[in-house]
Short mmCIF file of C-alpha atoms and ligand atoms in Angstrom, two decimals:
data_model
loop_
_atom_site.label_atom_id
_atom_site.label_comp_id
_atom_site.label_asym_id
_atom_site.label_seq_id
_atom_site.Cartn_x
_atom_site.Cartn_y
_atom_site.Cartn_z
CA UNK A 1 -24.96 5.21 2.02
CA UNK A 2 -23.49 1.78 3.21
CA UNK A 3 -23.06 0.94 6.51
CA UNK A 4 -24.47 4.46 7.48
CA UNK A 5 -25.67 2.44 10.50
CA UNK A 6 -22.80 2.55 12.39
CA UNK A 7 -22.10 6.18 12.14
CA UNK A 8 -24.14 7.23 15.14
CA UNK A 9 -22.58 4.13 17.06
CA UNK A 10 -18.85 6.38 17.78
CA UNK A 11 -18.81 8.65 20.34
CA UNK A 12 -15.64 9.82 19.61
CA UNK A 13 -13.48 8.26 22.46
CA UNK A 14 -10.14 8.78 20.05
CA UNK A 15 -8.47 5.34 20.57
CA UNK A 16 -8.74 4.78 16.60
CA UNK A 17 -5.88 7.66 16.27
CA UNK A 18 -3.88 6.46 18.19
CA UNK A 19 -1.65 3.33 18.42
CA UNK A 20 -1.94 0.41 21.25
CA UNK A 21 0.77 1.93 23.40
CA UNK A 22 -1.42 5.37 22.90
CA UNK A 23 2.13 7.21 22.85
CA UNK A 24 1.82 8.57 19.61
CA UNK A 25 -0.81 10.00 16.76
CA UNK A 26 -0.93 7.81 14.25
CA UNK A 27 -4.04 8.17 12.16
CA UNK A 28 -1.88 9.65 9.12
CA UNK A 29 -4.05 12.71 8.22
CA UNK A 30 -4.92 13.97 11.65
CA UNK A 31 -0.96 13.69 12.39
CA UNK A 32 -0.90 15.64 9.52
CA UNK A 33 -3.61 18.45 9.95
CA UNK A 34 -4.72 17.81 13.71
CA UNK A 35 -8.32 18.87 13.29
CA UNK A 36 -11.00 16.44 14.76
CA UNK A 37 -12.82 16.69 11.78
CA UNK A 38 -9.42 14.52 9.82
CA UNK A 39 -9.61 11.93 12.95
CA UNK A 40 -11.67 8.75 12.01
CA UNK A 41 -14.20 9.87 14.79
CA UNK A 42 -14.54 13.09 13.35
CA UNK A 43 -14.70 12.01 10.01
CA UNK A 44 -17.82 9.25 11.18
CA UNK A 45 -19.44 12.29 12.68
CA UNK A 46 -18.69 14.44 9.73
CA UNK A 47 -20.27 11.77 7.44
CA UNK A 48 -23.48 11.17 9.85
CA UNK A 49 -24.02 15.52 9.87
CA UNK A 50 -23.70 15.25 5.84
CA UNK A 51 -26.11 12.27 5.70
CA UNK A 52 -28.55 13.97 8.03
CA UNK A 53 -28.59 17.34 5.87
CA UNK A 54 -26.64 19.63 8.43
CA UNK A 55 -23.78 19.99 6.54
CA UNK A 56 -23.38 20.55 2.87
CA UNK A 57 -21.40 18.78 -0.01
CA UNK A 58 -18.58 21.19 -0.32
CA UNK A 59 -14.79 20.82 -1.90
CA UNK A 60 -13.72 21.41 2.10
CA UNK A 61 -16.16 18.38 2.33
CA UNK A 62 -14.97 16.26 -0.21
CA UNK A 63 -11.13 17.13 0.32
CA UNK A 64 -11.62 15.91 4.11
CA UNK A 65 -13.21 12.33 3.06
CA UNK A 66 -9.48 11.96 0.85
CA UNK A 67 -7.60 12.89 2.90
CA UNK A 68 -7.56 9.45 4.62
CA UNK A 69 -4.78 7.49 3.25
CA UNK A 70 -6.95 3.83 4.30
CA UNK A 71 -4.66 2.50 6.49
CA UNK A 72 -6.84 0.69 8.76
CA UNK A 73 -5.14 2.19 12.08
CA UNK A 74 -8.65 3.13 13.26
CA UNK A 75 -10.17 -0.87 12.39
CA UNK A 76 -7.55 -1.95 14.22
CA UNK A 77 -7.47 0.23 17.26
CA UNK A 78 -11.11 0.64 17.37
CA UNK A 79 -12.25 0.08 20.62
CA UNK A 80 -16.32 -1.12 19.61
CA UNK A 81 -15.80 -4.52 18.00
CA UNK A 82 -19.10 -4.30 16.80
CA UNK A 83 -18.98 -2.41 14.15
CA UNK A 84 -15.06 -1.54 13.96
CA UNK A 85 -14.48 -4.31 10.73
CA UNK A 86 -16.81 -1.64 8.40
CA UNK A 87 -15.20 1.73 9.86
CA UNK A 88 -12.87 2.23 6.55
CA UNK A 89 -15.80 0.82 4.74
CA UNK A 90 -17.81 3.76 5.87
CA UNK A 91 -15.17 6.05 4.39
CA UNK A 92 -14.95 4.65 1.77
CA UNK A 93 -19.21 4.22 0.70
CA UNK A 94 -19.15 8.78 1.93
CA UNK A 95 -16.44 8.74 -1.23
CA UNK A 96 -18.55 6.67 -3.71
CA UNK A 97 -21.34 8.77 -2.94
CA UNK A 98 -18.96 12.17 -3.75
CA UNK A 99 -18.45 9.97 -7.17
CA UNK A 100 -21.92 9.60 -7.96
CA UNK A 101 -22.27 12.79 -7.57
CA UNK A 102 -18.85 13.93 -9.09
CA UNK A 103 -18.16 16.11 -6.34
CA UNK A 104 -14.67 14.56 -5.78
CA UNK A 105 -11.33 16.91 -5.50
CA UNK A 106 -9.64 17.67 -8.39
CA UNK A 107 -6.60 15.68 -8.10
CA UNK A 108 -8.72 12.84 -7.71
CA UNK A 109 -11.08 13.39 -10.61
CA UNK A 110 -7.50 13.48 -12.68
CA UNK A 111 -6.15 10.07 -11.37
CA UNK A 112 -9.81 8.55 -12.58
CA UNK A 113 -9.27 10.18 -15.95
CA UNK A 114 -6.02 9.13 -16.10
CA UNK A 115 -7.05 5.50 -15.41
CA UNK A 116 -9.77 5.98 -17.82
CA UNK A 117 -7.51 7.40 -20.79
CA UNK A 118 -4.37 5.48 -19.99
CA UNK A 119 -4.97 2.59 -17.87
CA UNK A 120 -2.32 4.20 -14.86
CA UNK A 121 -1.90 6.55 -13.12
CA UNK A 122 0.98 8.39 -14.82
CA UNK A 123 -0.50 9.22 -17.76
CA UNK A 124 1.88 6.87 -20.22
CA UNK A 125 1.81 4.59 -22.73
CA UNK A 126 0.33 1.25 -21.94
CA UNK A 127 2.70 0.02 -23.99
CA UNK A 128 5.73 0.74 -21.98
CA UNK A 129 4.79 -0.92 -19.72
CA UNK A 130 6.82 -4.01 -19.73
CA UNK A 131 9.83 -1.56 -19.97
CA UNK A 132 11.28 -2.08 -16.37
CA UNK A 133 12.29 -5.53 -17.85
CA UNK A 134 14.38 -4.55 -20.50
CA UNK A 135 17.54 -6.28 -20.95
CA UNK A 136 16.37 -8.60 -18.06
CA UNK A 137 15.80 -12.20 -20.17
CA UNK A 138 12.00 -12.05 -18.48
CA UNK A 139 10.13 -14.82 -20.18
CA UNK A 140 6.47 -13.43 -21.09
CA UNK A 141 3.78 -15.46 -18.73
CA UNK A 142 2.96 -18.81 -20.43
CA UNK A 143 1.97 -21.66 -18.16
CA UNK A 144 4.63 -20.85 -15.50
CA UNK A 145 4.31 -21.74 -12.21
CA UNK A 146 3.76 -17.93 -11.41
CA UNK A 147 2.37 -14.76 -12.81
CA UNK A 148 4.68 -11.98 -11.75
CA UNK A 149 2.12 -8.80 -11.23
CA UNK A 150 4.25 -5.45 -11.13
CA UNK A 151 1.34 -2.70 -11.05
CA UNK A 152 1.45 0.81 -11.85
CA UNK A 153 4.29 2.12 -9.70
CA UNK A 154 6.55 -0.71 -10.53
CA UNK A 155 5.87 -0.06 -14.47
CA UNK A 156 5.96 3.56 -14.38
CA UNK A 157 8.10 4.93 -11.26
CA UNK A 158 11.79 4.78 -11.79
CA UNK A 159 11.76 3.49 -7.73
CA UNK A 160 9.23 0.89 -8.48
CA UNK A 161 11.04 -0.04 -11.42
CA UNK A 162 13.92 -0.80 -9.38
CA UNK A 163 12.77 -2.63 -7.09
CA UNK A 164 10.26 -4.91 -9.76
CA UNK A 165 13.96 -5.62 -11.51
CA UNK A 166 15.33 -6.29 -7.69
CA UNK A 167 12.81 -8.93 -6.99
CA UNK A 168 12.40 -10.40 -10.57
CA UNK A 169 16.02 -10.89 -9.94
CA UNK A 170 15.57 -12.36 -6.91
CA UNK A 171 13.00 -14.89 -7.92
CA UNK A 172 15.43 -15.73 -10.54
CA UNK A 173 18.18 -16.36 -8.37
CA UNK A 174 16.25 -18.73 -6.00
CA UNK A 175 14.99 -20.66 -8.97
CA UNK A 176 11.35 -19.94 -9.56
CA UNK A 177 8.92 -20.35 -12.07
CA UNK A 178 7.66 -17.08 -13.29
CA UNK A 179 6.53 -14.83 -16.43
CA UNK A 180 5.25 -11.39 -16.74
CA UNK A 181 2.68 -9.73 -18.40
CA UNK A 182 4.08 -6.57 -19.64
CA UNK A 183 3.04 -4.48 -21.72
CA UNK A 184 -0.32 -6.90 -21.91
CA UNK A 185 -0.60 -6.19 -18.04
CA UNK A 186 -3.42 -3.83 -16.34
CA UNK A 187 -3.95 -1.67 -13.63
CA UNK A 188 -4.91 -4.07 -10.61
CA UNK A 189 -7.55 -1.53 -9.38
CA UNK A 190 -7.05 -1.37 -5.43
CA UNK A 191 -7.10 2.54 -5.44
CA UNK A 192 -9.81 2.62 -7.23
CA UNK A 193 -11.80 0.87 -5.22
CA UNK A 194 -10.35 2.78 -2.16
CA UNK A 195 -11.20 6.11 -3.91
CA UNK A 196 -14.79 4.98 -4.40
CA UNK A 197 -15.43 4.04 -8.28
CA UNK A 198 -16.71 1.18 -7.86
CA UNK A 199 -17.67 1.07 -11.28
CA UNK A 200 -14.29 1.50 -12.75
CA UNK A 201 -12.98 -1.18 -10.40
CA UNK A 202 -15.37 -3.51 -11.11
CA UNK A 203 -14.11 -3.26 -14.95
CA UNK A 204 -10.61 -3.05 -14.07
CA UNK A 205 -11.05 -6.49 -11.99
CA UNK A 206 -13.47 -8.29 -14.69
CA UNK A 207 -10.96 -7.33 -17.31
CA UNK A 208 -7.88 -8.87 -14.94
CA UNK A 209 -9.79 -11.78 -14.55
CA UNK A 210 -10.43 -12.73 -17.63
CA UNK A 211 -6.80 -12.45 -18.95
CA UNK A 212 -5.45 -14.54 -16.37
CA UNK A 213 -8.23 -17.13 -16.88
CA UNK A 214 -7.56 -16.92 -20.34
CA UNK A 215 -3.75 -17.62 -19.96
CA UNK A 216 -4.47 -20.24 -17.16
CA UNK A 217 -3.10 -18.49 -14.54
CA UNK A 218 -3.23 -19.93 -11.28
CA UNK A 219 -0.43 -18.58 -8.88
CA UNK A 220 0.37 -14.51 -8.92
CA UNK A 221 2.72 -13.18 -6.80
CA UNK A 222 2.63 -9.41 -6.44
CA UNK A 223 5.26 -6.77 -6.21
CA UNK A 224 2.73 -4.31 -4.25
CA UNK A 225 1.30 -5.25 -1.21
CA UNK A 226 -2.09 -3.36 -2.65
CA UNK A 227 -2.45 -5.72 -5.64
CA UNK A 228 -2.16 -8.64 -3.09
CA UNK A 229 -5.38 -6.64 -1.46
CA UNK A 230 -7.38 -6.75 -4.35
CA UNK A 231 -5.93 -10.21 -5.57
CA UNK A 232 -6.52 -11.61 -2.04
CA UNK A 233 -9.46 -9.84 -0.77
CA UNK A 234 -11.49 -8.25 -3.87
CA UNK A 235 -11.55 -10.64 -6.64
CA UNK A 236 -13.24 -13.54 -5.36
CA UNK A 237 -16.27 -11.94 -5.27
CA UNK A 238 -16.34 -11.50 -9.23
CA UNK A 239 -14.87 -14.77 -9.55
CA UNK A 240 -11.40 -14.56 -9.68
CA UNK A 241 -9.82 -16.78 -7.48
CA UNK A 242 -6.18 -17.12 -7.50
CA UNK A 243 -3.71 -18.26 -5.18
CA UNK A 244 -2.47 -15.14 -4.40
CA UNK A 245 0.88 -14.21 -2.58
CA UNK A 246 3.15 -10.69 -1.97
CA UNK A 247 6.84 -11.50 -2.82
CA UNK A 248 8.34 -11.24 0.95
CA UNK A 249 5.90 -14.49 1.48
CA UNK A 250 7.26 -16.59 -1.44
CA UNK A 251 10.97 -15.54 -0.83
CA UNK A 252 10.64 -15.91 2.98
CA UNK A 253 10.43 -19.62 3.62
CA UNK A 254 13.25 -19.99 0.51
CA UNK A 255 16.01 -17.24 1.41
CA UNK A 256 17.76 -19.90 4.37
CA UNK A 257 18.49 -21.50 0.49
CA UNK A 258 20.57 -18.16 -0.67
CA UNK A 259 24.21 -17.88 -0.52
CA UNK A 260 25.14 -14.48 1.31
CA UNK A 261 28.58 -13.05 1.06
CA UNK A 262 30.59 -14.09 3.80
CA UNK A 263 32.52 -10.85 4.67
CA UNK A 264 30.05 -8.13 4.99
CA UNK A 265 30.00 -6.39 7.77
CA UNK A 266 27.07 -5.66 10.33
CA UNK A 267 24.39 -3.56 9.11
CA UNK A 268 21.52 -1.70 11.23
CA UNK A 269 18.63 -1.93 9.82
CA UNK A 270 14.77 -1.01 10.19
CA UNK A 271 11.67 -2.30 8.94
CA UNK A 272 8.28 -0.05 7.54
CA UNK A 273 5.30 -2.50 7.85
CA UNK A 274 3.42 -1.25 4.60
CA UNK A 275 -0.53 -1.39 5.85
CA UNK A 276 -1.72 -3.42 2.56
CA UNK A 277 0.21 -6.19 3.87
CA UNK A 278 0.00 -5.67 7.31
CA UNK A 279 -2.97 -4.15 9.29
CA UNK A 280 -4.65 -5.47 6.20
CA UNK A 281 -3.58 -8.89 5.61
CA UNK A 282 -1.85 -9.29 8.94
CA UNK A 283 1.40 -10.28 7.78
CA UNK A 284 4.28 -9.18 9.33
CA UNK A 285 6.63 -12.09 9.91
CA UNK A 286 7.64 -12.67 6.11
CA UNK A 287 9.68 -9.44 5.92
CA UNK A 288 11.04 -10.06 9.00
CA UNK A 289 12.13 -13.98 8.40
CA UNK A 290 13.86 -12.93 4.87
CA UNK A 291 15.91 -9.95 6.98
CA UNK A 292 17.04 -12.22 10.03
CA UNK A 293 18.20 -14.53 7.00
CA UNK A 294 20.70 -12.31 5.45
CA UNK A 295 24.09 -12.33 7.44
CA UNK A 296 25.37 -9.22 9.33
CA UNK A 297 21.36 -8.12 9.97
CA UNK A 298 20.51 -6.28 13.35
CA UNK A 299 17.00 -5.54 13.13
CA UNK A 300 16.21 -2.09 15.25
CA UNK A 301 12.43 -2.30 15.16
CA UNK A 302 10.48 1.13 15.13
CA UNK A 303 8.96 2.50 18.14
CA UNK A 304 5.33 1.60 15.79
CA UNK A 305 6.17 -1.62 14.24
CA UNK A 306 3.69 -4.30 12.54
CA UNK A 307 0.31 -3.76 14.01
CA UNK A 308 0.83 -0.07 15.09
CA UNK A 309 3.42 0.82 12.44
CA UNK A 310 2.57 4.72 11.04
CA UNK A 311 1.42 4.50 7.41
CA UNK A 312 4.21 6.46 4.75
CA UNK A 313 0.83 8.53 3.88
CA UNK A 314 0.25 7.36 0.11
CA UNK A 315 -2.40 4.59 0.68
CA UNK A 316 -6.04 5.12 -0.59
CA UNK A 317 -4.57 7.21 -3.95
CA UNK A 318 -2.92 9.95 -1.79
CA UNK A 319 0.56 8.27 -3.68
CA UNK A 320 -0.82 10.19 -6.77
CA UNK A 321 -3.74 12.89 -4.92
CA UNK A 322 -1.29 14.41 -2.82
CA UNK A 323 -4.16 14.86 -0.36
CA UNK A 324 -1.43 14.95 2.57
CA UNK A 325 0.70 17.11 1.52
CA UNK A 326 4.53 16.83 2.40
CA UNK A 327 4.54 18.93 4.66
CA UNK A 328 6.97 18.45 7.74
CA UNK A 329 3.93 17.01 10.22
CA UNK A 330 3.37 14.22 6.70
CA UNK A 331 3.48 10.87 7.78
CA UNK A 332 6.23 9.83 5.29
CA UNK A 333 8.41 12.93 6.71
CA UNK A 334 7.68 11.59 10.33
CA UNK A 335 8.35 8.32 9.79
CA UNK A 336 11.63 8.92 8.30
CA UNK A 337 12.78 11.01 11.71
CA UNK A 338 11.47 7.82 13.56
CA UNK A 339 13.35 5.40 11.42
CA UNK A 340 16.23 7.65 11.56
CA UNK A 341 15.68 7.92 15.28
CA UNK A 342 16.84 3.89 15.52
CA UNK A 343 20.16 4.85 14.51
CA UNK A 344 19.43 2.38 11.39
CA UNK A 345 21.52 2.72 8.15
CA UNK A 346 18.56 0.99 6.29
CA UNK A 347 14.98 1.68 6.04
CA UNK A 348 13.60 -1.62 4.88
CA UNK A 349 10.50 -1.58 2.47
CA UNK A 350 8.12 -4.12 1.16
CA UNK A 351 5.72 -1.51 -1.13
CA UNK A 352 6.59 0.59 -4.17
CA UNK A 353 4.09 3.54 -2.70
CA UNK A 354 6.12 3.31 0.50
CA UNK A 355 9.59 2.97 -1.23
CA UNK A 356 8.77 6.41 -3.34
CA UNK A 357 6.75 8.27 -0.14
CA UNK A 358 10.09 7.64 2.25
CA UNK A 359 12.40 8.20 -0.30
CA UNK A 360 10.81 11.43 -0.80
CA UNK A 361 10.40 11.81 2.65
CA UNK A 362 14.09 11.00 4.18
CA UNK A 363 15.56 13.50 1.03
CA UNK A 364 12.92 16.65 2.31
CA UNK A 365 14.57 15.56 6.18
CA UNK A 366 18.22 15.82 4.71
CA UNK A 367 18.66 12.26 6.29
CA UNK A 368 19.94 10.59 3.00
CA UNK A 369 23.31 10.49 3.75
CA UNK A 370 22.36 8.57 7.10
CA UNK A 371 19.79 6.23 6.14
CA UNK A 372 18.82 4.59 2.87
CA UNK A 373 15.61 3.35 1.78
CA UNK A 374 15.51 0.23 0.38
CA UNK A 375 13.52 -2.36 -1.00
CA UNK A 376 13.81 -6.03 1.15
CA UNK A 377 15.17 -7.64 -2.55
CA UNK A 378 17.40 -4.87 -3.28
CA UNK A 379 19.14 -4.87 -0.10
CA UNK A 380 19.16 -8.88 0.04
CA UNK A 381 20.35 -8.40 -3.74
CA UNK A 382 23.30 -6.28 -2.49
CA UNK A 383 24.58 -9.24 -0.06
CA UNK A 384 24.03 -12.19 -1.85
CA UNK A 385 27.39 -13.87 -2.80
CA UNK A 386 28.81 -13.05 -6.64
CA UNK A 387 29.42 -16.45 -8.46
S1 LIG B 401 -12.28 4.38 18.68
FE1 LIG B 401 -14.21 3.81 17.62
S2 LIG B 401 -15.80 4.74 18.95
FE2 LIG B 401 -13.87 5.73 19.54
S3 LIG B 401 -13.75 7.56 18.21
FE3 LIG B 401 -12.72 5.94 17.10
S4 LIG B 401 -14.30 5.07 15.75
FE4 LIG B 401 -15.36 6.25 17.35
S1 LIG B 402 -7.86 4.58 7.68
FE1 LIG B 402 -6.01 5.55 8.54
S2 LIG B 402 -6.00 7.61 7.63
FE2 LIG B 402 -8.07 6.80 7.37
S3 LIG B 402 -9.17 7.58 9.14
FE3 LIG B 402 -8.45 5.49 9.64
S4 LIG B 402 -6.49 5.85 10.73
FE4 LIG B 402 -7.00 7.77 9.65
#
């Protein structure tokens, strides 16, 4: 297995489940389960006892390697900087080895068929997917400045849907040159890859690839912080470069240019760091910058913000597996409580998985009356003066 070499290196100290202030758990699935064996240092020692034959492949096995939502809390808190870059890694080579050897759960052998058969994860028609556009005026992509990438959850999911029409509006309104793919658009393959079919992602990216150098694409900005992932970080290395950017980055240097309404009154709100663009791609100021933009705005940061934020739970396929649970000890359910506990009216998103897994999350805490999640475009949407 890949980087099986730094398994023996953690001697499960326990930093990695925690965040920098240490006040809190926040490796999402031992929050969720609080066995060692869901920690990242249990799960390296799990993985080096299954690699040295003292432990079996079992479904109790395989349901504990998905159960981690790839968040990168443990690379980042990590306290070996020798080898703390290829931790998720390591996860995520134990998972294409359950693949290989189709011992994988269930629900995640149905999300692979489903990608198979469909091309997304919801099982529908590939050909609705340029439906969240309807009645929109979207010009299809065709040598504009930008590609607009939606994704699965922002074709399929009425929340994603929303929010794709939010920021397509929003690009719109601040004057940029974009098309869309539609119904001609693909799965972008991040949680694939984060599952472990490497195979399947490698087709899923060589197929991407080739469209957009077949339409002469050059610029993509994403809706989903995990396209911008594989965009960013994954397709290089089977030659797809693009300059690649999430949405919050291309608005945030242009929203000083939008015209706000002037009479609104103050509004509390609170910001979820999604990990794809955070922990992973370390940006955290573009949210920020196109919140302290919009008039009225007082930000109440979480007690785990940016770097240390809790994930919502859904990364790594667990959006679709379920692997988590929604229980009350979930991290979407917990992270609504602390994004209630700022005494915020708005819970701020940036990520279609995160807008559905909080949404979800502040309705199971009764909290909806209270606090309302919303995408960063939506809620800038809502202020921006009516001509
Ligand atoms: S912080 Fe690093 S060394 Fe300590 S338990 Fe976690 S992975 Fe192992
Ligand atoms: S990536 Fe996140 S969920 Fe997975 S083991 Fe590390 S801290 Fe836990």
């Amino acid at each position: 297995m890949e980087h099986s070499e730094i398994l023996h290196r953690c001697f499960r100290c326990g930093y990695c489940k925690l965040p920098s202030s240490y006040a809190d758990l926040n490796c999402p699935s031992y929050l969720n389960f609080r066995f060692e064996t869901y920690s990242p240092g249990g799960r390296m020692w799990l993985l080096r006892a299954w690699l040295d034959g003292e432990i079996k492949t079992s479904p109790r096995f395989a349901e504990i390697l998905y159960s981690c939502a790839t968040c990168a809390n443990c690379v980042e808190q990590c306290v070996f900087p020798k080898f703390k870059d290829d931790i998720l890694n390591a996860f995520i080579a134990g998972r294409e080895e359950l693949v290989a050897t189709g011992a994988v759960p269930p629900a995640v052998r149905d999300y692979f068929k489903s990608i198979h058969l469909y091309g997304n994860p919801y099982k529908m028609p590939e050909a609705d997917r340029g439906k969240w556009a309807d009645g929109l005026g979207l010009e299809p992509y065709s040598r504009h400045e930008y590609l607009f990438y939606v994704g699965c959850v922002g074709s399929f999911d009425e929340r994603g849907q929303r929010m794709a029409r939010s920021v397509a509006g929003l690009l719109k309104n601040m004057g940029i040159s974009f098309g869309i793919l539609g119904a001609e658009e693909f799965c972008d393959g991040n949680d694939v890859k984060a599952m472990g079919e490497m195979g399947l992602f490698d087709h899923i990216a060589q197929k991407n690839i080739r469209k957009y150098q077949d339409l002469g694409v050059q610029k993509i900005v994403t809706l989903s912080p995990h396209a911008y992932h594989a965009f960013r970080n994954e397709y290089p290395e089977l030659g797809g470069n693009f300059d690649v950017c999430h949405y919050s980055q291309l608005l945030a240097p242009l929203i000083k240019k939008a015209r706000f309404k002037k009479s609104e009154s103050p509004i509390r709100v609170t910001l979820h760091d999604p990990c794809y663009l955070g922990r992973h791609n370390k940006e955290y100021r573009a949210p920020r910058k196109i919140l302290a933009a919009v008039p009225g705005v007082q930000l109440k940061e979480m007690d785990r913000a940016e770097k240390d934020a809790l994930c919502c739970g859904g990364g790594g396929g667990n959006l679709f597996t379920e692997m988590l649970g929604g229980g009350p000890d979930s991290p979407a359910r917990v992270r609504a409580r602390e994004a209630a506990a700022t005494g915020a009216q708005v819970l701020a998103v940036a990520c279609p998985g995160c807008s559905r897994m909080l949404d979800d999350a502040v309705k199971a805490e009764a909290l909806q009356d209270d606090l309302e999640v919303m995408d960063l475009a939506e809620f800038v949407n809502r202020r921006l003066a009516v001509d």
